[in-house]
CSV table of C-alpha atoms and ligand atoms in Angstrom, one decimal:
chain,number,residue,atom,x,y,z
A,1,MET,CA,-24.4,18.0,-4.9
A,2,SER,CA,-27.7,16.4,-3.9
A,3,THR,CA,-28.8,17.1,-0.4
A,4,ASP,CA,-30.0,13.5,-0.1
A,5,ILE,CA,-26.4,12.2,0.3
A,6,ARG,CA,-25.2,13.5,3.6
A,7,ASN,CA,-22.5,12.6,6.1
A,8,ASN,CA,-23.6,15.0,8.7
A,9,TRP,CA,-26.7,13.3,10.0
A,10,GLN,CA,-27.7,14.3,13.5
A,11,LEU,CA,-28.8,11.6,16.0
A,12,GLN,CA,-32.1,13.3,16.5
A,13,GLU,CA,-32.8,13.5,12.8
A,14,ILE,CA,-32.2,9.7,12.5
A,15,LYS,CA,-34.4,9.0,15.5
A,16,THR,CA,-37.2,11.0,13.8
A,17,ILE,CA,-36.8,9.0,10.6
A,18,TYR,CA,-36.6,5.7,12.4
A,19,GLN,CA,-39.7,6.5,14.4
A,20,THR,CA,-41.8,7.5,11.3
A,21,PRO,CA,-45.0,5.5,11.1
A,22,LEU,CA,-44.0,2.3,9.2
A,23,LEU,CA,-45.9,2.7,5.9
A,24,GLU,CA,-44.9,6.3,5.6
A,25,LEU,CA,-41.3,5.3,6.3
A,26,VAL,CA,-41.4,2.6,3.7
A,27,PHE,CA,-42.9,5.0,1.1
A,28,ARG,CA,-40.2,7.6,1.7
A,29,ALA,CA,-37.4,5.0,1.5
A,30,ALA,CA,-38.9,3.5,-1.6
A,31,THR,CA,-39.1,7.0,-3.2
A,32,LEU,CA,-35.4,7.6,-2.6
A,33,HIS,CA,-34.5,4.1,-3.7
A,34,ARG,CA,-36.3,4.7,-7.0
A,35,LYS,CA,-34.5,8.1,-7.4
A,36,TYR,CA,-31.0,6.6,-6.9
A,37,ASN,CA,-31.1,2.9,-7.9
A,38,ASP,CA,-32.7,0.6,-10.3
A,39,THR,CA,-35.4,-0.9,-8.1
A,40,ALA,CA,-35.9,-4.0,-10.3
A,41,GLU,CA,-32.4,-5.0,-9.7
A,42,VAL,CA,-31.0,-7.0,-6.8
A,43,GLN,CA,-27.3,-7.8,-6.3
A,44,VAL,CA,-26.8,-11.5,-5.8
A,45,CYS,CA,-23.8,-12.4,-3.6
A,46,THR,CA,-22.5,-15.8,-2.7
A,47,LEU,CA,-20.7,-16.5,0.6
A,48,LEU,CA,-18.2,-19.2,1.2
A,49,SER,CA,-16.5,-20.0,4.5
A,50,ILE,CA,-12.9,-20.6,3.5
A,51,LYS,CA,-11.7,-21.2,7.0
A,52,THR,CA,-14.3,-22.4,9.5
A,53,GLY,CA,-14.5,-22.4,13.3
A,54,GLY,CA,-11.9,-22.3,16.0
A,55,CYS,CA,-12.0,-18.5,16.4
A,56,SER,CA,-10.4,-16.9,19.4
A,57,GLU,CA,-13.0,-14.1,19.7
A,58,ASP,CA,-16.0,-14.1,22.0
A,59,CYS,CA,-18.7,-12.6,19.7
A,60,ALA,CA,-21.8,-13.7,21.5
A,61,TYR,CA,-23.8,-14.5,18.4
A,62,CYS,CA,-21.2,-16.5,16.6
A,63,PRO,CA,-21.2,-20.2,15.8
A,64,GLN,CA,-17.5,-20.1,15.0
A,65,ALA,CA,-16.2,-18.9,18.4
A,66,SER,CA,-14.2,-21.7,19.8
A,67,ARG,CA,-15.3,-21.0,23.4
A,68,TYR,CA,-18.9,-21.9,22.7
A,69,ASP,CA,-20.0,-25.4,22.1
A,70,THR,CA,-22.0,-25.0,18.9
A,71,GLY,CA,-21.1,-28.2,17.1
A,72,VAL,CA,-19.3,-26.3,14.3
A,73,GLY,CA,-16.0,-28.1,13.7
A,74,VAL,CA,-12.7,-26.5,12.9
A,75,GLN,CA,-11.7,-26.6,9.2
A,76,ALA,CA,-8.3,-25.4,7.9
A,77,LEU,CA,-8.1,-22.9,5.1
A,78,LEU,CA,-9.6,-24.4,1.9
A,79,LYS,CA,-7.4,-25.0,-1.2
A,80,LYS,CA,-7.4,-22.4,-3.8
A,81,GLU,CA,-8.7,-24.8,-6.5
A,82,ASP,CA,-11.7,-25.8,-4.4
A,83,VAL,CA,-12.6,-22.2,-3.8
A,84,LEU,CA,-12.3,-21.2,-7.4
A,85,SER,CA,-14.5,-24.1,-8.5
A,86,TYR,CA,-17.1,-23.1,-6.0
A,87,ALA,CA,-16.9,-19.5,-7.3
A,88,GLN,CA,-17.4,-20.7,-10.8
A,89,LYS,CA,-20.6,-22.6,-9.8
A,90,ALA,CA,-21.9,-19.5,-8.0
A,91,LYS,CA,-21.1,-17.4,-11.2
A,92,ASP,CA,-23.0,-20.0,-13.3
A,93,ALA,CA,-25.9,-19.7,-11.0
A,94,GLY,CA,-26.1,-15.9,-11.6
A,95,SER,CA,-24.1,-14.6,-8.7
A,96,THR,CA,-21.9,-11.6,-9.5
A,97,ARG,CA,-20.2,-11.1,-6.1
A,98,PHE,CA,-18.3,-13.7,-4.3
A,99,CYS,CA,-17.5,-13.2,-0.6
A,100,MET,CA,-14.9,-15.4,1.2
A,101,GLY,CA,-15.2,-15.5,5.0
A,102,ALA,CA,-12.6,-16.7,7.5
A,103,ALA,CA,-13.1,-17.2,11.2
A,104,TRP,CA,-10.1,-15.1,12.1
A,105,ARG,CA,-9.7,-12.4,14.7
A,106,GLU,CA,-7.3,-10.7,12.3
A,107,VAL,CA,-5.2,-11.4,9.3
A,108,ARG,CA,-1.6,-12.5,10.0
A,109,ASP,CA,1.2,-12.2,7.5
A,110,ASN,CA,1.7,-15.9,6.8
A,111,ARG,CA,1.2,-18.5,4.1
A,112,ASP,CA,-2.5,-18.6,4.7
A,113,PHE,CA,-2.8,-14.9,3.9
A,114,ASP,CA,-0.7,-15.5,0.7
A,115,ARG,CA,-3.1,-18.2,-0.3
A,116,VAL,CA,-6.1,-15.9,0.3
A,117,LEU,CA,-4.4,-13.3,-2.0
A,118,GLU,CA,-4.1,-16.0,-4.7
A,119,MET,CA,-7.8,-16.8,-4.2
A,120,VAL,CA,-8.7,-13.1,-4.6
A,121,LYS,CA,-6.7,-12.9,-7.8
A,122,GLY,CA,-8.3,-16.0,-9.2
A,123,VAL,CA,-11.9,-14.9,-8.4
A,124,ASN,CA,-11.2,-11.4,-9.8
A,125,GLU,CA,-9.9,-13.0,-13.0
A,126,MET,CA,-13.2,-14.9,-13.4
A,127,GLY,CA,-15.0,-11.6,-13.7
A,128,MET,CA,-16.8,-11.5,-10.4
A,129,GLU,CA,-16.6,-8.8,-7.8
A,130,VAL,CA,-14.5,-10.4,-5.0
A,131,CYS,CA,-15.1,-9.6,-1.4
A,132,CYS,CA,-13.4,-10.9,1.8
A,133,THR,CA,-14.3,-10.9,5.5
A,134,LEU,CA,-11.2,-11.9,7.4
A,135,GLY,CA,-11.3,-9.9,10.6
A,136,MET,CA,-9.0,-7.0,11.4
A,137,LEU,CA,-6.6,-5.7,8.8
A,138,THR,CA,-3.6,-3.5,8.9
A,139,ALA,CA,-3.2,-0.8,6.3
A,140,GLU,CA,-0.5,-2.9,4.5
A,141,GLN,CA,-2.7,-6.0,4.5
A,142,ALA,CA,-5.5,-4.0,3.0
A,143,GLN,CA,-3.2,-2.7,0.3
A,144,LYS,CA,-2.0,-6.2,-0.5
A,145,LEU,CA,-5.6,-7.4,-0.9
A,146,ALA,CA,-6.4,-4.3,-3.1
A,147,ASP,CA,-3.3,-5.1,-5.3
A,148,ALA,CA,-4.6,-8.7,-5.7
A,149,GLY,CA,-7.8,-7.4,-7.1
A,150,LEU,CA,-10.1,-7.3,-4.0
A,151,TYR,CA,-13.3,-5.3,-4.8
A,152,ALA,CA,-14.9,-5.1,-1.4
A,153,TYR,CA,-14.2,-5.9,2.3
A,154,ASN,CA,-16.8,-6.8,4.8
A,155,HIS,CA,-16.3,-5.8,8.4
A,156,ASN,CA,-19.4,-5.2,10.4
A,157,LEU,CA,-19.9,-2.8,13.3
A,158,ASP,CA,-22.7,-5.2,14.4
A,159,THR,CA,-24.3,-2.9,17.0
A,160,SER,CA,-23.8,0.5,18.7
A,161,LYS,CA,-20.6,1.5,20.4
A,162,GLU,CA,-22.5,1.5,23.7
A,163,HIS,CA,-23.8,-2.0,23.3
A,164,TYR,CA,-20.7,-3.4,21.7
A,165,SER,CA,-19.0,-4.6,25.0
A,166,GLU,CA,-22.2,-6.6,25.8
A,167,ILE,CA,-21.6,-8.6,22.7
A,168,ILE,CA,-17.8,-8.7,22.2
A,169,THR,CA,-15.1,-8.1,24.7
A,170,THR,CA,-12.0,-9.4,22.8
A,171,ARG,CA,-11.7,-6.2,20.6
A,172,THR,CA,-13.1,-2.7,20.6
A,173,TYR,CA,-15.4,-0.6,18.5
A,174,ASN,CA,-12.4,1.6,17.6
A,175,ASP,CA,-10.5,-1.5,16.4
A,176,ARG,CA,-13.4,-2.0,13.9
A,177,LEU,CA,-13.4,1.6,12.8
A,178,GLN,CA,-9.6,1.5,12.3
A,179,THR,CA,-9.9,-1.5,10.0
A,180,LEU,CA,-12.6,0.2,8.0
A,181,ASP,CA,-10.4,3.2,7.6
A,182,ASN,CA,-7.5,1.0,6.4
A,183,VAL,CA,-9.8,-0.6,3.9
A,184,ARG,CA,-11.1,2.7,2.6
A,185,LYS,CA,-7.6,4.2,2.3
A,186,ALA,CA,-6.5,1.1,0.2
A,187,GLY,CA,-9.3,2.1,-2.3
A,188,VAL,CA,-11.4,-1.0,-1.6
A,189,SER,CA,-15.2,-0.8,-1.4
A,190,VAL,CA,-16.5,-0.9,2.2
A,191,CYS,CA,-19.2,-3.3,3.2
A,192,CYS,CA,-20.3,-2.6,6.8
A,193,GLY,CA,-23.5,-3.1,8.7
A,194,GLY,CA,-24.9,-4.9,11.7
A,195,ILE,CA,-27.2,-7.4,13.3
A,196,ILE,CA,-30.6,-6.9,14.9
A,197,GLY,CA,-31.9,-9.2,17.6
A,198,LEU,CA,-28.8,-9.1,19.8
A,199,GLY,CA,-30.9,-7.7,22.7
A,200,GLU,CA,-30.1,-4.1,21.6
A,201,THR,CA,-32.5,-1.2,22.1
A,202,HIS,CA,-34.0,1.0,19.4
A,203,GLU,CA,-31.6,3.6,20.6
A,204,ASP,CA,-28.6,1.3,19.9
A,205,ARG,CA,-29.9,0.7,16.3
A,206,ILE,CA,-30.2,4.4,15.8
A,207,GLN,CA,-26.7,4.9,17.2
A,208,MET,CA,-25.2,2.3,14.8
A,209,LEU,CA,-27.0,3.8,11.8
A,210,HIS,CA,-25.6,7.2,12.9
A,211,THR,CA,-22.0,5.8,13.0
A,212,LEU,CA,-22.4,4.2,9.6
A,213,SER,CA,-24.0,7.2,7.9
A,214,THR,CA,-21.6,9.7,9.3
A,215,LEU,CA,-18.4,7.9,8.2
A,216,PRO,CA,-16.4,10.2,5.9
A,217,GLU,CA,-17.8,8.1,3.0
A,218,HIS,CA,-20.8,5.9,3.3
A,219,PRO,CA,-20.1,2.2,3.0
A,220,GLU,CA,-20.9,1.0,-0.5
A,221,SER,CA,-22.8,-2.0,1.0
A,222,VAL,CA,-24.7,-2.1,4.3
A,223,PRO,CA,-25.7,-5.7,5.3
A,224,ILE,CA,-28.5,-5.9,7.8
A,225,ASN,CA,-28.5,-9.3,9.4
A,226,ALA,CA,-31.3,-10.7,11.6
A,227,LEU,CA,-29.6,-12.8,14.4
A,228,VAL,CA,-29.6,-16.5,13.6
A,229,PRO,CA,-29.7,-17.8,17.2
A,230,ILE,CA,-27.1,-20.6,17.6
A,231,PRO,CA,-27.5,-23.2,20.4
A,232,GLY,CA,-24.4,-23.1,22.6
A,233,THR,CA,-23.9,-19.3,22.2
A,234,PRO,CA,-24.9,-16.8,24.9
A,235,LEU,CA,-27.6,-15.5,22.5
A,236,ALA,CA,-29.1,-18.9,21.8
A,237,ASN,CA,-32.4,-18.0,23.4
A,238,ASN,CA,-32.9,-14.5,22.1
A,239,LYS,CA,-36.3,-13.7,20.8
A,240,LYS,CA,-36.6,-13.7,17.0
A,241,ALA,CA,-35.9,-10.3,15.4
A,242,ASP,CA,-39.2,-8.7,14.6
A,243,ILE,CA,-39.8,-8.4,10.8
A,244,TRP,CA,-41.2,-4.9,11.3
A,245,ASP,CA,-37.9,-3.9,13.0
A,246,MET,CA,-36.0,-5.4,10.1
A,247,VAL,CA,-38.1,-3.3,7.6
A,248,ARG,CA,-37.6,-0.2,9.7
A,249,MET,CA,-33.8,-0.7,9.8
A,250,ILE,CA,-33.6,-1.2,6.0
A,251,ALA,CA,-35.8,1.8,5.3
A,252,THR,CA,-33.9,4.0,7.6
A,253,ALA,CA,-30.5,2.8,6.1
A,254,ARG,CA,-31.9,3.5,2.6
A,255,ILE,CA,-32.9,7.1,3.5
A,256,LEU,CA,-29.6,7.8,5.3
A,257,MET,CA,-27.4,6.2,2.6
A,258,PRO,CA,-29.5,6.4,-0.6
A,259,LYS,CA,-26.9,5.0,-3.0
A,260,ALA,CA,-25.6,2.1,-0.8
A,261,MET,CA,-26.4,-1.5,-1.6
A,262,VAL,CA,-28.5,-2.4,1.4
A,263,ARG,CA,-28.2,-6.1,1.9
A,264,LEU,CA,-31.0,-8.3,3.4
A,265,SER,CA,-28.5,-10.7,4.9
A,266,ALA,CA,-28.8,-13.4,7.5
A,267,GLY,CA,-32.2,-14.5,8.6
A,268,ARG,CA,-34.0,-15.0,5.3
A,269,THR,CA,-34.9,-18.6,6.0
A,270,GLU,CA,-37.2,-17.3,8.7
A,271,MET,CA,-38.9,-14.8,6.4
A,272,SER,CA,-41.8,-15.4,4.0
A,273,ILE,CA,-41.6,-14.1,0.4
A,274,ALA,CA,-44.1,-11.4,1.4
A,275,GLU,CA,-41.9,-10.3,4.2
A,276,GLN,CA,-38.8,-10.2,2.0
A,277,ALA,CA,-40.8,-8.3,-0.6
A,278,LEU,CA,-41.5,-5.6,2.0
A,279,CYS,CA,-37.8,-5.4,2.7
A,280,PHE,CA,-37.1,-4.9,-1.1
A,281,MET,CA,-39.8,-2.3,-1.2
A,282,ALA,CA,-38.1,-0.6,1.8
A,283,GLY,CA,-34.9,-0.4,-0.1
A,284,ALA,CA,-33.0,-3.6,0.2
A,285,ASN,CA,-31.3,-4.4,-3.1
A,286,SER,CA,-28.8,-7.1,-2.3
A,287,ILE,CA,-29.0,-10.7,-0.9
A,288,PHE,CA,-26.7,-13.6,-0.1
A,289,ALA,CA,-27.7,-16.5,-2.3
A,290,GLY,CA,-26.9,-20.2,-2.1
A,291,ASP,CA,-28.1,-22.7,0.4
A,292,LYS,CA,-25.5,-21.9,3.0
A,293,LEU,CA,-24.3,-18.6,4.5
A,294,LEU,CA,-21.1,-19.3,6.4
A,295,THR,CA,-22.3,-22.2,8.6
A,296,THR,CA,-26.1,-21.7,8.7
A,297,PRO,CA,-28.8,-22.4,6.1
A,298,ASN,CA,-30.0,-19.9,3.5
A,299,PRO,CA,-32.7,-20.2,0.8
A,300,SER,CA,-31.5,-22.2,-2.2
A,301,PHE,CA,-30.7,-20.6,-5.6
A,302,ASP,CA,-33.9,-22.2,-7.0
A,303,GLU,CA,-36.1,-20.7,-4.2
A,304,ASP,CA,-34.6,-17.3,-4.8
A,305,ASN,CA,-35.0,-17.5,-8.5
A,306,ALA,CA,-38.6,-18.3,-8.0
A,307,MET,CA,-38.9,-15.3,-5.7
A,308,PHE,CA,-37.2,-13.0,-8.2
A,309,GLN,CA,-39.6,-14.2,-10.9
A,310,LEU,CA,-42.6,-13.6,-8.7
A,311,LEU,CA,-41.5,-10.1,-7.7
A,312,GLY,CA,-40.2,-9.1,-11.1
A,313,LEU,CA,-36.6,-8.7,-9.8
A,314,ALA,CA,-33.4,-9.4,-11.8
A,315,PRO,CA,-29.8,-9.9,-10.7
A,316,ARG,CA,-27.6,-6.9,-11.0
A,317,THR,CA,-24.6,-7.3,-13.3
A,318,ALA,CA,-21.0,-7.3,-11.9
A,319,PHE,CA,-18.9,-4.1,-11.8
A,320,LYS,CA,-21.9,-2.0,-12.8
A,321,GLU,CA,-20.6,1.1,-11.0
A,322,GLU,CA,-17.4,1.0,-13.1
A,323,LYS,CA,-19.2,0.3,-16.3
A,324,GLN,CA,-21.5,3.3,-15.7
A,325,TYR,CA,-18.5,5.5,-14.9
A,326,LEU,CA,-16.6,4.4,-18.1
A,327,HIS,CA,-19.8,5.1,-20.1
A,328,GLU,CA,-20.1,8.6,-18.7
A,329,MET,CA,-16.4,9.2,-19.4
A,330,VAL,CA,-16.9,8.2,-23.1
A,331,GLU,CA,-20.0,10.4,-23.5
A,332,VAL,CA,-18.2,13.5,-22.1
B,401,SAM,N1,-14.2,-13.2,11.5
B,401,SAM,C1,-14.5,-12.1,10.7
B,401,SAM,C2,-15.2,-10.9,11.5
B,401,SAM,O1,-15.7,-11.2,12.6
B,401,SAM,O2,-15.1,-9.8,11.0
B,401,SAM,C3,-15.4,-12.4,9.5
B,401,SAM,C4,-16.5,-13.4,9.6
B,401,SAM,S1,-17.9,-13.0,10.7
B,401,SAM,C5,-18.7,-14.5,10.8
B,401,SAM,C6,-18.9,-11.9,9.7
B,401,SAM,C7,-20.1,-11.3,10.3
B,401,SAM,O3,-21.1,-12.4,10.3
B,401,SAM,C8,-20.1,-10.8,11.7
B,401,SAM,O4,-19.6,-9.6,11.8
B,401,SAM,C9,-21.6,-10.8,12.0
B,401,SAM,O5,-22.2,-9.6,11.6
B,401,SAM,C10,-22.2,-11.9,11.1
B,401,SAM,N2,-22.7,-13.0,11.9
B,401,SAM,C11,-22.0,-14.0,12.5
B,401,SAM,N3,-22.8,-14.9,13.1
B,401,SAM,C12,-24.1,-14.4,13.0
B,401,SAM,C13,-25.3,-14.9,13.4
B,401,SAM,N4,-25.5,-15.9,14.2
B,401,SAM,N5,-26.4,-14.2,13.0
B,401,SAM,C14,-26.3,-13.1,12.2
B,401,SAM,N6,-25.1,-12.6,11.8
B,401,SAM,C15,-24.0,-13.3,12.1
B,402,DTB,C1,-22.7,-10.3,6.8
B,402,DTB,O1,-23.1,-9.2,7.2
B,402,DTB,N1,-23.4,-11.4,7.0
B,402,DTB,C2,-22.7,-12.6,6.5
B,402,DTB,C3,-21.4,-12.0,5.9
B,402,DTB,N2,-21.5,-10.6,6.2
B,402,DTB,C4,-20.1,-12.5,6.2
B,402,DTB,C5,-22.5,-13.6,7.5
B,402,DTB,C6,-23.7,-14.1,8.2
B,402,DTB,C7,-23.3,-15.3,9.0
B,402,DTB,C8,-24.5,-16.0,9.6
B,402,DTB,C9,-24.1,-17.1,10.5
B,402,DTB,C10,-23.4,-18.2,9.8
B,402,DTB,O2,-23.9,-18.7,8.7
B,402,DTB,O3,-22.4,-18.7,10.3
B,403,SF4,FE1,-17.2,-15.2,14.7
B,403,SF4,FE2,-15.7,-13.3,13.3
B,403,SF4,FE3,-16.3,-13.1,16.0
B,403,SF4,FE4,-14.6,-14.9,15.1
B,403,SF4,S1,-14.3,-12.7,14.9
B,403,SF4,S2,-16.1,-15.2,16.7
B,403,SF4,S3,-15.6,-15.6,13.2
B,403,SF4,S4,-17.8,-13.0,14.3
């Protein structure tokens, strides 16, 4: 097995990588990226908020926490037909992964969950990779989602274990890790990353990368979000995340988890094309497309298409891993 793919990273090793002079770091990350992935290819994912606002949690960054006055209204769970028609539009625009987000602390076994299972089934049948982010899950709920055809589950660690209680007090880091374990055991692909710009230190970022890269299996996707500061939340006045820190995080994640899809997630509206190009160079190979994330703006499909043209990038096809696997099986 290659020595590049490791789950036994030491904190000090990660620190050394993270602190490498920037251009050298980008070069190393780019080299590994080229070795393990098609660097001309970027996964295009579309997000849809299927249940917005009114969340009981106190995540200090979040526009959807009911306790902050952010101007985001509460909207009940969308209808399956509306979700499927949005998914079809996203597919027509070139998106291969469709991610449905709900402002829930956790999934409850009720009619809403049954409706989400129907949505998962429908999107899967359309030939897209279907992903959900619904909060905490039990092992049984993860299995039900898997049986409905769920491809991936997004559940972020957001920051380090040490910094976590500064950002969220209504659940623990261990709760997060438990859900990730339930997802993994159900055979669903894991999407897990974090946010920079929460007021964390470099040490916190290194700690978070350490937790991610020493999970028994690396997450298949690692979203790196830049905080979108939301008026009304405790982090409303945080300083904008530094682009060089974003590049450093992406490059370090790429070196630690060479095969993962590293997603340049929230924060792209604040970045120039040149800045995003540096992120792709440093190993990012996935984005959220469409003019809205969950509740905040994102570059439009047209803007992203123009960026792809300019940089010579192309959208990755759906289920590529599986297709490659089948191809290898046939050849053997
Ligand atoms: N409620 C579920 C949960 O918390 O797991 C799923 C939805 S939640 C909005 C998904 C993720 O969005 C969070 O874990 C966080 O990483 C990211 N997020 C939320 N608000 C953000 C913001 N203002 N800026 C950047 N990322 C944000
Ligand atoms: C992730 O890491 N980022 C996305 C997705 N996973 C669910 C969410 C970003 C949300 C940004 C704030 C908003 O639009 O509400
Ligand atoms: Fe926002 Fe999710 Fe936290 Fe609820 S649990 S406040 S939706 S990040």
